[in-house]
Coordinates of N, CA and C in Angstrom, one line a residue:
M27 N 156.9 112.7 31.1 CA 156.1 111.5 31.5 C 156.4 110.3 30.5
S28 N 156.6 109.2 30.9 CA 156.8 108.0 29.8 C 155.6 107.6 29.2
E29 N 155.8 106.7 28.3 CA 154.6 106.3 27.5 C 153.8 105.3 28.3
A30 N 154.5 104.5 29.2 CA 153.7 103.4 30.1 C 153.0 104.3 31.4
S31 N 153.7 105.3 31.5 CA 152.8 106.1 32.9 C 151.5 106.6 32.3
A32 N 152.0 107.1 31.1 CA 150.8 108.0 30.4 C 149.7 107.2 30.3
A33 N 149.9 105.9 29.7 CA 148.8 104.9 29.5 C 148.1 104.7 30.6
R34 N 148.9 104.4 32.0 CA 148.2 103.9 33.0 C 147.4 105.2 33.6
S35 N 147.8 106.6 33.3 CA 147.1 107.6 33.8 C 145.8 107.7 33.1
S36 N 145.9 107.4 31.8 CA 144.6 107.4 30.7 C 143.7 106.4 31.2
G37 N 144.1 105.2 32.0 CA 143.0 104.3 32.4 C 143.2 103.1 31.4
S38 N 144.0 103.2 30.3 CA 144.0 101.8 29.4 C 145.4 101.5 29.4
G39 N 145.7 100.3 29.3 CA 147.2 99.7 29.1 C 147.7 100.0 27.8
A40 N 149.1 100.0 27.6 CA 149.6 100.4 26.3 C 149.4 99.2 25.5
R41 N 149.3 98.1 25.9 CA 149.3 96.9 25.1 C 148.0 96.9 24.3
G42 N 147.0 97.5 25.0 CA 145.5 97.5 24.4 C 145.3 98.6 23.7
T43 N 146.2 99.4 23.3 CA 146.0 100.5 22.5 C 146.5 100.2 21.0
T44 N 145.4 100.4 20.2 CA 145.8 99.8 18.6 C 146.1 101.0 18.0
K45 N 146.8 100.8 16.8 CA 147.1 101.9 16.0 C 146.1 102.8 15.7
D46 N 144.8 102.2 15.2 CA 143.7 102.9 15.0 C 143.1 103.8 16.0
T47 N 143.2 103.1 17.5 CA 142.9 104.0 18.5 C 143.7 105.1 18.7
A48 N 145.1 104.9 18.6 CA 146.1 106.2 18.8 C 145.8 107.2 17.7
R49 N 145.7 106.8 16.5 CA 145.2 107.6 15.4 C 144.1 108.5 15.6
D50 N 143.0 107.7 16.2 CA 141.6 108.4 16.7 C 142.0 109.4 17.8
T51 N 142.6 108.9 18.8 CA 142.9 109.9 19.9 C 143.9 111.3 19.3
R52 N 144.8 110.9 18.5 CA 145.6 112.2 18.2 C 144.6 113.0 17.3
T53 N 143.8 112.7 16.5 CA 142.9 113.3 15.6 C 141.9 114.3 16.5
K54 N 141.5 113.5 17.6 CA 140.7 114.2 18.5 C 141.4 115.4 19.2
L55 N 142.7 115.0 19.5 CA 143.4 116.3 20.3 C 143.8 117.3 19.3
L56 N 144.2 117.0 18.0 CA 144.3 118.1 17.0 C 143.1 118.9 16.9
T57 N 141.9 118.3 16.6 CA 140.8 119.1 16.5 C 140.4 119.5 17.8
G58 N 140.6 119.1 18.8 CA 140.3 119.9 20.0 C 141.1 121.1 20.3
A59 N 142.4 121.0 20.0 CA 143.4 122.2 20.2 C 142.8 123.1 19.4
L60 N 142.4 123.0 18.1 CA 141.9 124.2 17.2 C 140.7 124.6 17.6
A61 N 139.7 123.7 18.2 CA 138.3 124.1 18.6 C 138.7 125.0 20.1
T62 N 139.7 124.8 20.8 CA 139.7 125.4 22.1 C 140.4 126.9 21.6
L63 N 141.2 126.9 20.7 CA 141.8 128.4 20.2 C 140.6 129.1 19.9
T64 N 139.9 128.4 19.1 CA 138.7 129.2 18.4 C 137.8 129.9 19.7
E65 N 137.4 128.9 20.4 CA 136.4 129.2 21.6 C 137.1 130.0 22.9
Q66 N 138.2 129.6 23.2 CA 138.6 130.2 24.6 C 139.9 131.0 24.1
G67 N 140.8 131.1 23.3 CA 141.7 132.0 23.0 C 143.0 131.4 23.4
I68 N 144.2 131.8 22.7 CA 145.6 131.3 23.3 C 145.7 131.3 24.8
A69 N 145.4 132.4 25.5 CA 145.6 132.3 26.9 C 145.0 131.3 27.7
K70 N 143.9 130.8 27.2 CA 143.1 130.0 28.1 C 143.3 128.4 27.4
T71 N 144.2 128.4 26.4 CA 144.4 127.1 25.9 C 145.5 126.3 26.6
S72 N 145.0 125.0 27.1 CA 146.1 124.5 28.0 C 145.8 123.0 27.9
A73 N 146.5 122.1 28.3 CA 146.2 120.5 28.2 C 145.1 120.1 28.8
R74 N 144.5 120.8 29.9 CA 143.3 120.4 30.5 C 142.3 121.0 29.5
S75 N 142.2 122.2 29.0 CA 141.0 122.7 28.5 C 141.1 121.7 27.0
I76 N 142.0 121.6 26.4 CA 142.1 120.8 25.2 C 141.6 119.4 25.3
A77 N 142.0 118.7 26.4 CA 141.5 117.4 26.5 C 140.0 117.5 27.0
A78 N 139.5 118.6 27.7 CA 138.1 118.7 27.9 C 137.3 118.7 26.7
T79 N 137.8 119.6 25.7 CA 137.0 119.9 24.4 C 137.3 118.4 23.6
A80 N 138.5 117.6 23.6 CA 138.5 116.6 22.9 C 137.9 115.4 23.3
G81 N 137.5 115.6 24.7 CA 136.8 114.4 25.4 C 137.8 113.2 25.8
V82 N 139.1 113.5 25.9 CA 140.0 112.6 26.5 C 140.6 113.0 27.7
N83 N 141.7 111.9 28.1 CA 142.1 112.3 29.6 C 143.5 113.3 29.2
Q84 N 143.6 114.2 30.1 CA 144.7 115.1 29.8 C 146.3 114.6 29.7
A85 N 146.3 113.4 30.4 CA 147.6 112.8 30.1 C 148.0 112.5 28.7
L86 N 147.0 112.2 27.9 CA 147.1 111.8 26.4 C 147.9 113.0 25.6
V87 N 147.5 114.3 26.1 CA 148.1 115.3 25.4 C 149.8 115.2 25.5
F88 N 150.3 114.9 26.8 CA 151.6 114.7 26.8 C 152.2 113.3 26.2
Y89 N 151.2 112.1 26.2 CA 151.6 111.1 25.7 C 151.8 110.9 24.3
H90 N 151.0 111.7 23.6 CA 151.0 111.8 22.1 C 152.0 113.0 21.5
F91 N 151.9 114.0 22.3 CA 152.6 115.0 21.6 C 153.8 115.8 22.5
G92 N 153.9 115.4 23.6 CA 154.9 115.7 24.6 C 154.8 117.1 25.2
T93 N 154.4 118.1 24.5 CA 154.0 119.4 25.3 C 152.7 119.8 24.4
V94 N 152.2 121.1 25.1 CA 151.2 121.7 24.7 C 151.5 122.5 23.5
D95 N 152.7 123.0 23.4 CA 153.2 123.9 22.3 C 153.2 122.8 21.1
D96 N 153.8 121.8 21.3 CA 153.9 120.7 20.2 C 152.6 120.4 19.7
L97 N 151.7 120.3 20.5 CA 150.3 119.8 20.0 C 149.8 120.8 19.1
L98 N 149.9 122.1 19.7 CA 149.3 123.4 18.7 C 150.0 123.4 17.5
A99 N 151.6 123.1 17.4 CA 152.3 123.1 16.2 C 151.7 122.2 15.3
A100 N 151.5 121.0 15.7 CA 150.9 119.8 14.9 C 149.3 120.3 14.5
A101 N 148.6 120.7 15.2 CA 147.2 121.0 15.0 C 147.2 122.3 14.2
C102 N 148.2 123.1 14.1 CA 148.2 124.3 13.0 C 148.6 123.5 11.7
R103 N 149.6 122.8 11.5 CA 149.6 121.9 10.5 C 148.5 121.2 9.9
Y104 N 147.8 120.4 10.8 CA 146.9 119.6 10.4 C 145.7 120.3 9.9
G105 N 145.5 121.5 10.6 CA 144.2 122.3 10.0 C 144.6 122.8 8.7
A106 N 145.6 123.3 8.2 CA 145.9 123.9 7.1 C 145.9 122.7 6.2
E107 N 146.3 121.4 6.3 CA 146.2 120.4 5.4 C 144.7 120.0 5.0
Q108 N 143.8 120.0 6.2 CA 142.5 119.9 6.0 C 141.9 120.8 5.1
R109 N 142.0 122.1 5.5 CA 141.4 123.2 4.7 C 141.9 123.0 3.1
L110 N 143.2 122.8 3.0 CA 143.8 122.9 1.6 C 143.2 121.8 0.9
A111 N 143.0 120.5 1.4 CA 142.5 119.4 0.7 C 141.3 119.7 0.3
T112 N 140.2 120.5 1.1 CA 139.0 120.9 0.6 C 138.9 121.6 -0.7
Y113 N 140.1 122.4 -0.7 CA 140.0 123.4 -1.9 C 140.8 123.0 -3.3
R114 N 141.7 122.1 -3.0 CA 142.6 121.7 -4.1 C 141.9 121.3 -5.3
E115 N 140.7 120.8 -5.5 CA 140.2 120.4 -6.7 C 139.8 121.9 -7.3
R116 N 139.2 122.9 -6.4 CA 138.9 124.0 -7.0 C 140.3 125.0 -7.4
L117 N 141.2 124.7 -6.8 CA 142.4 125.6 -7.2 C 143.1 125.0 -8.3
D118 N 143.0 123.4 -8.6 CA 143.3 123.0 -9.9 C 142.7 123.4 -11.1
A119 N 141.3 123.9 -10.8 CA 140.6 124.3 -12.2 C 140.6 125.7 -12.5
V120 N 141.4 126.3 -11.5 CA 141.8 127.9 -11.9 C 142.5 128.0 -13.1
R121 N 142.1 128.9 -14.0 CA 142.7 129.2 -15.1 C 143.0 130.9 -15.3
S122 N 142.6 131.5 -14.5 CA 143.0 133.1 -14.5 C 142.9 133.7 -13.2
L123 N 143.6 135.0 -12.9 CA 143.6 135.6 -11.8 C 142.4 135.9 -11.1
G124 N 141.4 136.2 -11.9 CA 140.1 136.5 -11.6 C 139.4 135.3 -10.9
E125 N 139.8 134.0 -11.7 CA 139.1 132.9 -10.8 C 139.8 132.4 -9.5
L126 N 141.2 133.0 -9.6 CA 141.8 132.7 -8.4 C 141.3 133.6 -7.2
L127 N 140.8 134.7 -7.6 CA 140.4 135.7 -6.5 C 139.0 135.3 -6.1
A128 N 138.4 134.6 -7.0 CA 136.8 134.2 -6.6 C 137.0 133.2 -5.8
V129 N 137.9 132.1 -5.9 CA 138.1 131.2 -5.1 C 138.6 131.7 -3.6
A130 N 139.4 132.6 -3.7 CA 139.8 133.4 -2.6 C 138.9 134.0 -1.6
R131 N 138.1 134.5 -2.3 CA 136.6 135.1 -1.5 C 135.8 134.1 -0.9
E132 N 135.6 133.1 -1.6 CA 134.9 131.9 -1.2 C 135.8 131.4 0.1
L133 N 136.7 131.0 0.0 CA 137.8 130.5 0.9 C 137.6 131.4 2.1
N134 N 137.8 132.8 2.0 CA 137.8 133.8 3.2 C 136.3 133.6 3.9
A135 N 135.2 133.5 3.3 CA 133.9 133.5 3.8 C 133.8 132.3 4.5
S136 N 134.3 131.1 3.9 CA 134.1 129.8 4.5 C 135.0 129.8 5.9
E137 N 136.4 130.5 5.7 CA 137.1 130.1 6.8 C 136.7 131.2 7.9
R138 N 136.1 132.1 7.7 CA 135.6 133.0 8.8 C 134.4 132.3 9.5
A139 N 133.3 131.9 8.6 CA 132.3 131.2 9.4 C 132.5 129.9 10.0
G140 N 133.6 129.3 9.6 CA 133.9 127.9 10.2 C 135.0 128.3 11.5
G141 N 135.3 129.5 11.6 CA 136.2 129.8 12.9 C 137.8 129.7 12.6
Q142 N 138.0 129.6 11.4 CA 139.5 129.2 11.0 C 140.2 130.6 11.0
V143 N 139.6 131.6 10.9 CA 140.3 133.0 10.8 C 140.5 133.3 12.4
A144 N 139.7 132.8 13.2 CA 139.9 133.2 14.8 C 140.9 132.5 15.0
V145 N 141.1 131.1 14.8 CA 142.2 130.2 15.0 C 143.5 130.9 14.6
L146 N 143.5 131.3 13.4 CA 144.8 132.1 12.6 C 145.2 133.1 13.6
G147 N 144.4 134.1 14.0 CA 144.7 135.2 14.8 C 145.2 134.8 15.9
Q148 N 144.7 133.8 16.8 CA 145.1 133.4 18.1 C 146.8 132.7 17.8
L149 N 147.0 131.8 16.8 CA 148.3 131.5 16.3 C 149.0 132.5 16.1
L150 N 148.9 133.7 15.5 CA 149.7 134.7 15.2 C 149.9 135.3 16.4
A151 N 148.9 135.7 17.3 CA 149.2 136.2 18.5 C 150.1 135.4 19.3
G152 N 150.0 134.2 19.6 CA 150.9 133.4 20.4 C 152.4 133.2 19.8
G153 N 152.4 133.3 18.3 CA 153.7 133.1 17.8 C 154.4 134.3 18.0
Q154 N 154.1 135.4 18.5 CA 154.7 136.7 19.1 C 155.8 136.3 20.2
T155 N 155.4 135.5 20.9 CA 156.2 135.3 21.9 C 156.6 133.6 22.1
Q156 N 156.0 132.8 21.2 CA 156.4 131.3 21.4 C 157.1 130.9 20.2
P157 N 158.4 130.8 20.1 CA 159.1 130.6 18.8 C 158.6 129.5 18.0
R158 N 158.3 128.2 18.9 CA 158.1 126.9 18.2 C 156.5 127.3 17.6
L159 N 155.6 127.9 18.4 CA 154.3 128.3 17.7 C 154.6 129.0 16.3
A160 N 155.4 130.0 16.4 CA 155.7 130.9 15.3 C 155.9 130.0 14.2
A161 N 156.9 129.1 14.4 CA 157.5 128.3 13.2 C 156.4 127.5 12.8
A162 N 155.5 126.8 13.6 CA 154.7 126.0 13.0 C 153.6 126.7 12.3
T163 N 153.0 128.0 12.7 CA 152.2 128.8 12.1 C 152.8 129.0 10.7
A164 N 154.0 129.5 10.8 CA 154.5 129.9 9.4 C 154.5 128.7 8.4
A165 N 154.8 127.6 9.0 CA 154.8 126.3 8.0 C 153.3 125.9 7.5
G166 N 152.3 126.2 8.4 CA 150.9 126.1 7.9 C 150.8 126.9 6.9
L167 N 151.2 128.3 7.0 CA 150.8 129.2 6.1 C 151.7 128.9 4.5
T168 N 152.9 128.2 4.7 CA 153.5 127.9 3.6 C 152.8 126.9 2.7
L169 N 152.1 126.0 3.4 CA 151.3 125.1 2.8 C 150.4 125.8 1.5
W170 N 149.8 126.8 2.1 CA 148.9 127.6 1.2 C 149.7 128.4 0.2
T171 N 150.8 129.2 0.7 CA 151.6 129.8 -0.3 C 152.3 129.0 -1.3
D172 N 152.6 127.8 -1.1 CA 153.0 126.7 -2.1 C 152.2 126.5 -3.1
E173 N 150.7 126.4 -2.7 CA 149.5 126.0 -3.6 C 149.3 127.1 -4.5
I174 N 149.4 128.5 -3.9 CA 149.2 129.7 -4.6 C 150.2 129.8 -5.6
E175 N 151.4 129.6 -5.3 CA 152.7 129.8 -6.1 C 152.4 128.7 -7.5
R176 N 151.9 127.3 -7.2 CA 151.7 126.6 -8.4 C 150.5 127.1 -9.2
V177 N 149.4 127.5 -8.5 CA 148.3 128.3 -9.6 C 149.0 129.3 -10.2
L178 N 149.6 130.3 -9.4 CA 150.1 131.5 -10.5 C 151.0 131.2 -11.5
T179 N 151.9 130.1 -11.2 CA 152.8 129.5 -12.4 C 152.2 129.3 -13.5
R180 N 151.1 128.5 -13.2 CA 150.0 127.9 -14.3 C 149.5 129.0 -15.1
V181 N 148.9 129.9 -14.0 CA 148.0 130.8 -14.6 C 148.7 131.9 -15.5
L182 N 149.9 132.4 -15.2 CA 150.8 133.4 -15.8 C 151.5 133.0 -17.1
A183 N 151.8 131.7 -17.0 CA 152.4 131.2 -18.2 C 152.0 131.6 -19.5
G184 N 152.8 132.2 -20.4 CA 152.3 132.6 -21.6 C 151.8 134.2 -21.7
T185 N 151.7 134.7 -20.6 CA 151.3 136.0 -20.7 C 152.5 137.0 -20.5
P186 N 152.2 138.4 -21.0 CA 153.1 139.3 -20.9 C 153.9 139.4 -19.6
L187 N 153.4 139.0 -18.4 CA 153.9 139.1 -17.2 C 154.6 137.9 -16.6
A188 N 154.6 137.1 -17.4 CA 155.4 135.8 -17.0 C 156.9 135.9 -16.7
E189 N 157.5 136.7 -17.6 CA 159.1 136.7 -17.5 C 159.2 137.9 -16.7
F190 N 158.5 138.8 -16.3 CA 158.8 140.0 -15.3 C 158.4 139.7 -13.9
V191 N 157.7 138.7 -13.6 CA 157.0 138.6 -12.1 C 157.9 137.4 -11.6
D192 N 158.2 137.7 -10.3 CA 158.9 136.8 -9.3 C 157.7 136.1 -8.9
V193 N 157.3 134.9 -9.3 CA 156.0 134.1 -8.9 C 156.1 133.6 -7.5
T194 N 157.3 133.1 -7.2 CA 157.7 132.9 -5.7 C 157.2 134.0 -4.7
G195 N 157.7 135.3 -5.0 CA 157.7 136.6 -4.1 C 156.1 136.9 -4.1
L196 N 155.6 136.7 -5.4 CA 154.1 137.1 -5.7 C 153.3 136.1 -4.8
A197 N 153.7 135.0 -5.1 CA 152.7 134.0 -4.2 C 152.6 134.5 -2.4
K198 N 154.0 134.7 -1.9 CA 154.0 135.2 -0.6 C 153.2 136.5 -0.4
A199 N 153.4 137.5 -1.4 CA 152.9 138.5 -1.3 C 151.2 138.3 -1.1
A200 N 150.8 137.5 -2.0 CA 149.4 137.3 -2.0 C 148.8 136.5 -0.7
S201 N 149.6 135.5 -0.2 CA 149.3 134.9 1.1 C 149.4 136.0 2.2
A202 N 150.3 136.6 2.3 CA 150.3 137.7 3.2 C 149.2 138.7 3.4
A203 N 148.8 139.1 2.1 CA 147.8 140.2 1.9 C 146.5 139.3 2.3
F204 N 146.3 138.2 2.2 CA 144.9 137.6 2.6 C 144.9 137.4 4.1
V205 N 145.9 136.9 4.6 CA 146.1 136.8 6.0 C 145.6 137.9 6.8
G206 N 146.2 139.1 6.1 CA 146.0 140.7 6.7 C 144.7 141.0 6.3
L207 N 144.0 140.6 5.3 CA 142.6 141.1 4.9 C 141.7 140.3 5.8
E208 N 141.9 138.9 6.0 CA 141.1 138.1 6.9 C 141.0 138.7 8.4
L209 N 142.1 139.0 8.8 CA 142.1 139.8 10.3 C 141.5 141.1 10.0
Y210 N 141.8 141.8 9.0 CA 141.3 143.3 9.0 C 139.9 143.2 8.8
E211 N 139.3 142.2 8.0 CA 137.8 142.3 7.9 C 137.1 142.2 9.3
G212 N 137.7 141.8 10.3 CA 136.8 141.5 11.6 C 136.9 142.7 12.2
V213 N 137.4 143.9 11.8 CA 137.3 145.0 12.6 C 137.0 146.3 11.3
D214 N 136.9 146.1 10.1 CA 136.5 146.9 9.1 C 136.0 146.3 7.9
P215 N 134.8 145.5 8.0 CA 134.5 144.7 6.8 C 134.3 145.7 5.6
S216 N 133.9 147.0 5.6 CA 133.7 147.4 4.3 C 135.2 148.0 3.8
G217 N 136.2 148.3 4.6 CA 137.5 148.5 4.2 C 138.1 147.2 3.5
A218 N 137.8 146.0 4.0 CA 138.4 144.8 3.4 C 137.6 144.6 2.2
E219 N 136.5 144.8 2.2 CA 135.7 144.7 0.7 C 136.3 145.6 -0.2
Q220 N 136.7 146.6 0.1 CA 137.0 147.7 -0.9 C 138.5 147.3 -1.5
A221 N 139.4 146.7 -0.4 CA 140.6 146.2 -0.7 C 140.5 145.0 -1.9
L222 N 139.6 144.1 -1.5 CA 139.4 142.8 -2.4 C 138.9 143.6 -3.8
A223 N 138.1 144.5 -3.7 CA 137.6 145.0 -4.9 C 138.7 145.4 -6.0
S224 N 139.7 146.1 -5.0 CA 140.9 146.6 -6.0 C 141.7 145.5 -6.7
L225 N 141.7 144.5 -6.0 CA 142.5 143.3 -6.5 C 141.5 142.6 -7.4
D226 N 140.4 142.7 -7.6 CA 139.4 142.4 -8.8 C 139.8 143.2 -9.8
Q227 N 140.2 144.4 -9.7 CA 140.5 145.5 -10.8 C 141.9 145.1 -11.4
L228 N 142.8 144.7 -10.6 CA 144.0 144.2 -11.0 C 143.8 142.9 -11.8
A229 N 143.1 142.0 -11.3 CA 142.8 140.8 -12.1 C 142.3 141.1 -13.4
A230 N 141.5 142.0 -13.5 CA 140.9 142.4 -14.9 C 141.9 142.9 -15.8
L231 N 142.9 143.9 -15.2 CA 143.9 144.4 -16.1 C 144.8 143.4 -16.7
A232 N 145.0 142.4 -15.7 CA 146.0 141.3 -16.3 C 145.2 140.5 -17.4
A233 N 143.9 140.4 -17.3 CA 143.1 139.6 -18.2 C 143.2 140.6 -19.5
A234 N 143.1 141.8 -19.4 CA 143.1 142.7 -20.6 C 144.3 142.6 -21.4
L235 N 145.5 142.6 -20.6 CA 146.9 142.2 -21.1 C 147.0 141.0 -21.9
E236 N 146.2 140.0 -21.4 CA 146.4 138.8 -21.8 C 145.8 138.7 -23.0
G237 N 144.6 139.4 -23.2 CA 143.7 139.5 -24.6 C 144.3 140.1 -25.6
L238 N 145.4 141.0 -25.3 CA 145.9 141.6 -26.3 C 146.6 140.9 -27.6
G239 N 146.6 141.4 -28.7 CA 147.2 140.7 -29.8 C 148.6 140.6 -29.7
P240 N 149.5 139.8 -30.8 CA 150.8 139.5 -30.5 C 151.7 140.7 -30.6
V241 N 151.1 141.6 -31.6 CA 152.0 142.9 -31.5 C 151.7 143.7 -30.4
A242 N 150.8 143.8 -29.9 CA 150.4 144.6 -28.5 C 151.3 143.8 -27.5
Q243 N 151.2 142.6 -27.6 CA 151.8 142.1 -26.4 C 153.4 142.2 -26.6
R244 N 153.9 142.2 -27.7 CA 155.5 142.4 -27.8 C 155.7 143.7 -27.4
A245 N 154.8 144.9 -27.5 CA 155.3 146.2 -27.0 C 155.0 146.3 -25.8
V246 N 154.1 145.6 -25.1 CA 154.1 145.5 -23.6 C 155.3 145.1 -22.9
R247 N 155.8 143.7 -23.6 CA 157.1 143.2 -23.0 C 158.3 144.0 -23.1
S248 N 158.4 144.8 -24.3 CA 159.4 145.7 -24.5 C 159.3 146.9 -23.5
R249 N 158.1 147.3 -23.3 CA 158.1 148.5 -22.2 C 158.5 148.0 -20.7
L250 N 157.9 146.8 -20.6 CA 158.3 146.3 -19.2 C 159.8 146.0 -19.0
R251 N 160.5 145.5 -20.1 CA 161.8 145.4 -20.1 C 162.6 146.7 -19.8
R252 N 162.1 147.8 -20.5 CA 162.9 149.0 -20.5 C 162.9 149.4 -19.0
S253 N 161.5 149.3 -18.5 CA 161.1 149.8 -17.1 C 162.1 148.9 -15.9
G254 N 162.0 147.7 -16.3 CA 162.9 147.0 -15.3 C 164.6 147.2 -15.5
Q255 N 165.0 147.6 -16.5 CA 166.1 148.1 -16.6 C 166.6 149.4 -16.2
R256 N 165.5 150.3 -16.2 CA 165.8 151.6 -15.4 C 165.7 151.5 -13.9
G257 N 164.8 150.4 -13.5 CA 164.9 150.3 -12.0 C 166.0 149.7 -11.4
R258 N 166.8 148.8 -12.3 CA 168.0 148.3 -12.0 C 169.4 149.3 -12.0
A259 N 169.0 150.5 -12.8 CA 170.1 151.3 -13.0 C 170.3 151.9 -11.7

């Protein structure tokens, strides 16, 4: 569908569409797509249902995004950016693994209450059969993973673990773990809470290592080096 025909179908001329109006419409479609995923699921998410939720003409889906898949891909990234912006100040203030886990717990509760966990579940389900949606979902998760990596790099700096931990890999593992826990919590809340408690224990252990004196820290580093050498042998 061409830009001109889409504009005619929507009942407004292309010349009368300002940049602000176009930006507002795009935002309505992005938030409408996320709301539709939450309320109706991926199977019932269509141009018609998204447009109805957004309160705009169906033709504007194609006018602004080309396809429904492209709109969902953009909505995935938009949603991640919005949520990350909300928590960036908190993440900037994190100075320990325990504080990072506390923020993660708060984030999990907020995401579940706001319906974002349901959206993620729908996107992950859709991504199994729709490659473009899978790539977009992964890109949205990468925004969080990159932020976690930045925090971990700062938190682990100067600790005995810093030279032995693949921070990039750890950030990806943490991101994947919390995605799994968020979805798992929907079917087994007590099991998810037990898993989170075990992570709290690991954070306490890391804090204990960090609190060791210089001599003890050197001993820990030496032991970790020997373990790493045996593992590579």
